[in-house]
Amino acid sequence: MSRASSIVQTVRDAYDGIEGFLPLHAPVFEGNESAYVQATIESTFVSSVGAYVDQFEAMLRDITGAKHVIATTNGTTALHMALLLAGVNRDDLVITQSLSFVATANSIAHAGALPAFVDIDADSFGLSPTALQAFLEGECDMTSNGCVHRASGRRVAACVPMHSFGLPARIEEIVGVCDKHGIPVIEDAAEALGSRVGSRHCGTFGQLGTLSFNGNKVVTTGGGGAIMTNDPEIAKRAKHLTTTAKVPHRWRFEHDAIGFNFRLPNLNAALGCAQLERLDDFLAYKRALAERYNDAFTKAGIPFVTERPGTTSNYWLCAILLNDRTERDECLEVTNEAGVMTRPVWEPLHTLPMFSSAPRDTLVETLQVAGRLINIPSGVVRRPVK
């Protein structure tokens, strides 16, 4: 049996021999989703004002430990707003990783800034604190205007590490490096709901953190995101700006800043509340699946990506590493042809035309991982998908 065929069989065995098409990560609606959405429709409060928005934010505070949570329309708007709240201005530089979904860099561009790509750690796929320190010390200077990138003259206004596939990055070390250079950290925890470093939830280490609730995430609101922070003033500003900067009044429409229509609708929040009620069950299922994968792929001699010691991954998307790009592409072809949905990692952001001129380091680990990794079915599947 070829390695590609072995992957197909291993995935199906992990799902108890399930037949038919196996998606990468489809949502599961087996709780109160229909009831809560119907209740929202009957209330007529389907837009950004409603009880479910408040409840959704409260549930996320309880789950993550963040003191303040502001729900937004999607993860991209959450990250865009977080950058503005952290003080990122037009023509600033924001350090992030090239191995990420395009929304990370898009959000930086939406804020008028330019990304600078720094390499990842091979065991977490998250921003490397060692590479970050080398970039800051070798490519930047501390000035009266803060940390400035020497070649471009741009101020380094923020750092955005990502917890890729729900695998926690070395976030404590990243924050430590950034603190020494006066750089705020905004965690892109879009994929990391339920992931922790020690007992602390990802997205709560930096000045701000963001979540995503897209249809393919552990928990979905259809589309949705959230900003997390422990700073009450930042939280107040976040809610104000995401609600079109409207000054509270019973009937007047007064606005005191250029605001954004970024608040999550109540209809979506209703779906999210029902999903969050099932979060522990989802996480337990996904952990058991990851353990089965790890055992089986280890026996087959195929590296399965696991959480680092001292961290807890939500295993949003499980991943394996193949020998090289040629084998990767062969396995993608065979698995998808067999009805087992697999995907390569995103194209590294520095290779995309709109970000090809952005500052970067050598990105050695980024390129190695990009050529070898594939994601395999990782969702909660109770029954065959027709």
Short mmCIF file of N, CA and C in Angstrom, two decimals, residues 35-130:
data_model
loop_
_atom_site.label_atom_id
_atom_site.label_comp_id
_atom_site.label_asym_id
_atom_site.label_seq_id
_atom_site.Cartn_x
_atom_site.Cartn_y
_atom_site.Cartn_z
N ALA A 35 -33.45 26.35 18.08
CA ALA A 35 -34.33 26.99 19.05
C ALA A 35 -33.90 28.43 19.31
N TYR A 36 -32.60 28.65 19.46
CA TYR A 36 -32.12 29.99 19.76
C TYR A 36 -32.27 30.92 18.56
N VAL A 37 -32.00 30.41 17.37
CA VAL A 37 -32.16 31.23 16.17
C VAL A 37 -33.63 31.59 15.97
N GLN A 38 -34.51 30.61 16.19
CA GLN A 38 -35.94 30.88 16.05
C GLN A 38 -36.41 31.90 17.07
N ALA A 39 -35.90 31.81 18.29
CA ALA A 39 -36.26 32.78 19.33
C ALA A 39 -35.80 34.18 18.93
N THR A 40 -34.64 34.28 18.30
CA THR A 40 -34.14 35.57 17.84
C THR A 40 -35.03 36.15 16.76
N ILE A 41 -35.43 35.31 15.82
CA ILE A 41 -36.33 35.76 14.75
C ILE A 41 -37.64 36.27 15.34
N GLU A 42 -38.17 35.54 16.29
CA GLU A 42 -39.44 35.94 16.90
C GLU A 42 -39.31 37.23 17.71
N SER A 43 -38.12 37.49 18.25
CA SER A 43 -37.91 38.72 19.01
C SER A 43 -37.81 39.94 18.11
N THR A 44 -37.51 39.73 16.84
CA THR A 44 -37.24 40.74 15.80
C THR A 44 -35.89 41.44 16.00
N PHE A 45 -35.15 41.14 17.07
CA PHE A 45 -33.82 41.73 17.28
C PHE A 45 -32.78 40.82 16.63
N VAL A 46 -32.62 40.99 15.32
CA VAL A 46 -31.73 40.11 14.58
C VAL A 46 -30.41 40.78 14.22
N SER A 47 -30.31 42.08 14.42
CA SER A 47 -29.07 42.79 14.07
C SER A 47 -28.14 42.86 15.28
N SER A 48 -27.38 43.96 15.40
CA SER A 48 -26.28 43.97 16.37
C SER A 48 -26.69 44.29 17.80
N VAL A 49 -27.96 44.48 18.04
CA VAL A 49 -28.45 44.70 19.40
C VAL A 49 -29.34 43.52 19.77
N GLY A 50 -29.05 42.89 20.90
CA GLY A 50 -29.89 41.77 21.32
C GLY A 50 -29.26 41.01 22.47
N ALA A 51 -30.09 40.23 23.16
CA ALA A 51 -29.64 39.52 24.35
C ALA A 51 -28.59 38.47 24.06
N TYR A 52 -28.66 37.86 22.87
CA TYR A 52 -27.70 36.80 22.58
C TYR A 52 -26.29 37.34 22.35
N VAL A 53 -26.17 38.56 21.87
CA VAL A 53 -24.84 39.16 21.73
C VAL A 53 -24.20 39.30 23.10
N ASP A 54 -24.95 39.82 24.05
CA ASP A 54 -24.44 39.97 25.42
C ASP A 54 -24.10 38.61 26.02
N GLN A 55 -24.97 37.64 25.79
CA GLN A 55 -24.74 36.30 26.35
C GLN A 55 -23.51 35.65 25.73
N PHE A 56 -23.36 35.80 24.43
CA PHE A 56 -22.21 35.23 23.73
C PHE A 56 -20.91 35.80 24.28
N GLU A 57 -20.86 37.10 24.48
CA GLU A 57 -19.65 37.73 25.02
C GLU A 57 -19.38 37.26 26.45
N ALA A 58 -20.44 37.12 27.24
CA ALA A 58 -20.28 36.65 28.62
C ALA A 58 -19.75 35.21 28.66
N MET A 59 -20.26 34.37 27.78
CA MET A 59 -19.80 32.98 27.72
C MET A 59 -18.33 32.92 27.32
N LEU A 60 -17.92 33.77 26.40
CA LEU A 60 -16.53 33.78 25.98
C LEU A 60 -15.62 34.30 27.09
N ARG A 61 -16.10 35.24 27.88
CA ARG A 61 -15.31 35.69 29.03
C ARG A 61 -15.08 34.54 30.00
N ASP A 62 -16.12 33.77 30.25
CA ASP A 62 -16.00 32.64 31.17
C ASP A 62 -15.04 31.57 30.63
N ILE A 63 -15.12 31.33 29.34
CA ILE A 63 -14.29 30.27 28.72
C ILE A 63 -12.82 30.68 28.66
N THR A 64 -12.55 31.91 28.25
CA THR A 64 -11.17 32.34 28.00
C THR A 64 -10.50 32.98 29.21
N GLY A 65 -11.29 33.49 30.14
CA GLY A 65 -10.71 34.21 31.26
C GLY A 65 -10.40 35.66 30.95
N ALA A 66 -10.66 36.10 29.72
CA ALA A 66 -10.47 37.51 29.37
C ALA A 66 -11.49 38.36 30.12
N LYS A 67 -11.07 39.52 30.61
CA LYS A 67 -11.99 40.37 31.37
C LYS A 67 -13.03 41.04 30.48
N HIS A 68 -12.65 41.26 29.21
CA HIS A 68 -13.56 41.94 28.29
C HIS A 68 -13.53 41.23 26.94
N VAL A 69 -14.71 41.01 26.36
CA VAL A 69 -14.84 40.41 25.02
C VAL A 69 -15.83 41.24 24.23
N ILE A 70 -15.44 41.61 23.01
CA ILE A 70 -16.30 42.39 22.12
C ILE A 70 -16.50 41.57 20.85
N ALA A 71 -17.72 41.16 20.58
CA ALA A 71 -18.02 40.32 19.43
C ALA A 71 -18.08 41.15 18.16
N THR A 72 -17.51 40.63 17.07
CA THR A 72 -17.46 41.33 15.79
C THR A 72 -17.98 40.43 14.67
N THR A 73 -18.06 41.01 13.49
CA THR A 73 -18.65 40.31 12.35
C THR A 73 -17.81 39.14 11.86
N ASN A 74 -16.51 39.19 12.03
CA ASN A 74 -15.63 38.08 11.65
C ASN A 74 -14.25 38.27 12.27
N GLY A 75 -13.40 37.29 12.10
CA GLY A 75 -12.07 37.36 12.68
C GLY A 75 -11.21 38.45 12.06
N THR A 76 -11.41 38.73 10.79
CA THR A 76 -10.63 39.77 10.12
C THR A 76 -10.94 41.15 10.68
N THR A 77 -12.23 41.44 10.89
CA THR A 77 -12.58 42.74 11.45
C THR A 77 -12.11 42.85 12.90
N ALA A 78 -12.13 41.73 13.63
CA ALA A 78 -11.62 41.74 15.00
C ALA A 78 -10.15 42.11 15.02
N LEU A 79 -9.36 41.50 14.13
CA LEU A 79 -7.93 41.78 14.10
C LEU A 79 -7.64 43.19 13.58
N HIS A 80 -8.38 43.62 12.57
CA HIS A 80 -8.24 44.98 12.06
C HIS A 80 -8.47 45.99 13.18
N MET A 81 -9.55 45.82 13.93
CA MET A 81 -9.86 46.75 15.01
C MET A 81 -8.81 46.67 16.12
N ALA A 82 -8.36 45.46 16.44
CA ALA A 82 -7.35 45.30 17.48
C ALA A 82 -6.07 46.05 17.13
N LEU A 83 -5.69 46.03 15.88
CA LEU A 83 -4.49 46.75 15.44
C LEU A 83 -4.67 48.26 15.65
N LEU A 84 -5.84 48.77 15.29
CA LEU A 84 -6.10 50.21 15.47
C LEU A 84 -6.10 50.57 16.96
N LEU A 85 -6.69 49.71 17.78
CA LEU A 85 -6.75 49.96 19.21
C LEU A 85 -5.37 49.94 19.85
N ALA A 86 -4.46 49.15 19.27
CA ALA A 86 -3.10 49.07 19.79
C ALA A 86 -2.24 50.25 19.34
N GLY A 87 -2.79 51.11 18.48
CA GLY A 87 -2.06 52.30 18.05
C GLY A 87 -1.32 52.17 16.74
N VAL A 88 -1.67 51.16 15.94
CA VAL A 88 -1.04 51.01 14.62
C VAL A 88 -1.55 52.11 13.70
N ASN A 89 -0.63 52.80 13.06
CA ASN A 89 -0.96 53.90 12.16
C ASN A 89 -0.53 53.58 10.74
N ARG A 90 -1.00 54.40 9.81
CA ARG A 90 -0.62 54.24 8.41
C ARG A 90 0.89 54.32 8.26
N ASP A 91 1.44 53.42 7.45
CA ASP A 91 2.86 53.34 7.13
C ASP A 91 3.71 52.74 8.25
N ASP A 92 3.07 52.27 9.32
CA ASP A 92 3.82 51.53 10.33
C ASP A 92 4.16 50.13 9.82
N LEU A 93 4.98 49.44 10.59
CA LEU A 93 5.35 48.05 10.29
C LEU A 93 4.78 47.17 11.41
N VAL A 94 4.21 46.03 11.03
CA VAL A 94 3.68 45.08 12.00
C VAL A 94 4.33 43.72 11.75
N ILE A 95 5.00 43.19 12.75
CA ILE A 95 5.67 41.90 12.62
C ILE A 95 4.66 40.78 12.77
N THR A 96 4.72 39.81 11.87
CA THR A 96 3.87 38.63 11.95
C THR A 96 4.59 37.48 11.28
N GLN A 97 3.87 36.39 11.04
CA GLN A 97 4.48 35.22 10.40
C GLN A 97 3.92 35.04 9.00
N SER A 98 4.75 34.47 8.14
CA SER A 98 4.32 34.23 6.77
C SER A 98 3.43 33.00 6.68
N LEU A 99 3.61 32.05 7.60
CA LEU A 99 2.77 30.86 7.62
C LEU A 99 1.49 31.19 8.39
N SER A 100 0.51 31.69 7.67
CA SER A 100 -0.77 32.09 8.26
C SER A 100 -1.79 32.24 7.15
N PHE A 101 -3.05 32.25 7.54
CA PHE A 101 -4.10 32.56 6.58
C PHE A 101 -3.97 34.03 6.17
N VAL A 102 -4.37 34.34 4.96
CA VAL A 102 -4.15 35.67 4.39
C VAL A 102 -4.81 36.78 5.21
N ALA A 103 -5.86 36.45 5.97
CA ALA A 103 -6.55 37.47 6.76
C ALA A 103 -5.61 38.16 7.75
N THR A 104 -4.59 37.46 8.23
CA THR A 104 -3.65 38.08 9.16
C THR A 104 -2.97 39.27 8.51
N ALA A 105 -2.41 39.06 7.35
CA ALA A 105 -1.73 40.15 6.64
C ALA A 105 -2.72 41.16 6.07
N ASN A 106 -3.88 40.69 5.63
CA ASN A 106 -4.89 41.61 5.12
C ASN A 106 -5.30 42.62 6.19
N SER A 107 -5.46 42.15 7.42
CA SER A 107 -5.86 43.05 8.51
C SER A 107 -4.82 44.13 8.74
N ILE A 108 -3.57 43.75 8.64
CA ILE A 108 -2.48 44.73 8.77
C ILE A 108 -2.57 45.76 7.66
N ALA A 109 -2.83 45.29 6.45
CA ALA A 109 -2.97 46.21 5.31
C ALA A 109 -4.20 47.10 5.47
N HIS A 110 -5.30 46.55 5.98
CA HIS A 110 -6.50 47.35 6.21
C HIS A 110 -6.23 48.50 7.18
N ALA A 111 -5.32 48.27 8.11
CA ALA A 111 -4.96 49.32 9.08
C ALA A 111 -3.98 50.32 8.48
N GLY A 112 -3.60 50.12 7.22
CA GLY A 112 -2.69 51.04 6.55
C GLY A 112 -1.23 50.74 6.79
N ALA A 113 -0.93 49.62 7.44
CA ALA A 113 0.44 49.27 7.77
C ALA A 113 0.98 48.21 6.81
N LEU A 114 2.23 47.83 7.01
CA LEU A 114 2.90 46.83 6.17
C LEU A 114 3.36 45.68 7.06
N PRO A 115 3.11 44.43 6.66
CA PRO A 115 3.62 43.31 7.46
C PRO A 115 5.11 43.12 7.27
N ALA A 116 5.77 42.63 8.31
CA ALA A 116 7.16 42.17 8.23
C ALA A 116 7.14 40.72 8.68
N PHE A 117 7.64 39.81 7.86
CA PHE A 117 7.48 38.38 8.12
C PHE A 117 8.72 37.80 8.79
N VAL A 118 8.48 37.18 9.94
CA VAL A 118 9.54 36.55 10.72
C VAL A 118 9.24 35.05 10.81
N ASP A 119 10.28 34.23 10.90
CA ASP A 119 10.14 32.78 10.81
C ASP A 119 9.40 32.19 12.01
N ILE A 120 9.02 30.92 11.85
CA ILE A 120 8.26 30.18 12.85
C ILE A 120 9.15 29.17 13.55
N ASP A 121 8.63 28.60 14.64
CA ASP A 121 9.25 27.43 15.27
C ASP A 121 8.71 26.18 14.60
N ALA A 122 9.59 25.21 14.37
CA ALA A 122 9.19 24.00 13.66
C ALA A 122 8.22 23.13 14.45
N ASP A 123 8.19 23.27 15.78
CA ASP A 123 7.35 22.40 16.59
C ASP A 123 6.01 23.02 16.98
N SER A 124 5.80 24.27 16.61
CA SER A 124 4.52 24.91 16.94
C SER A 124 3.88 25.60 15.73
N PHE A 125 4.68 25.86 14.69
CA PHE A 125 4.22 26.61 13.50
C PHE A 125 3.82 28.04 13.87
N GLY A 126 4.18 28.46 15.07
CA GLY A 126 3.92 29.82 15.52
C GLY A 126 5.19 30.65 15.45
N LEU A 127 5.03 31.95 15.52
CA LEU A 127 6.15 32.88 15.45
C LEU A 127 7.26 32.47 16.42
N SER A 128 8.48 32.45 15.93
CA SER A 128 9.63 32.04 16.75
C SER A 128 10.13 33.23 17.57
N PRO A 129 10.16 33.13 18.90
CA PRO A 129 10.71 34.23 19.69
C PRO A 129 12.19 34.45 19.42
N THR A 130 12.91 33.39 19.08
CA THR A 130 14.34 33.52 18.75
C THR A 130 14.51 34.31 17.46
#
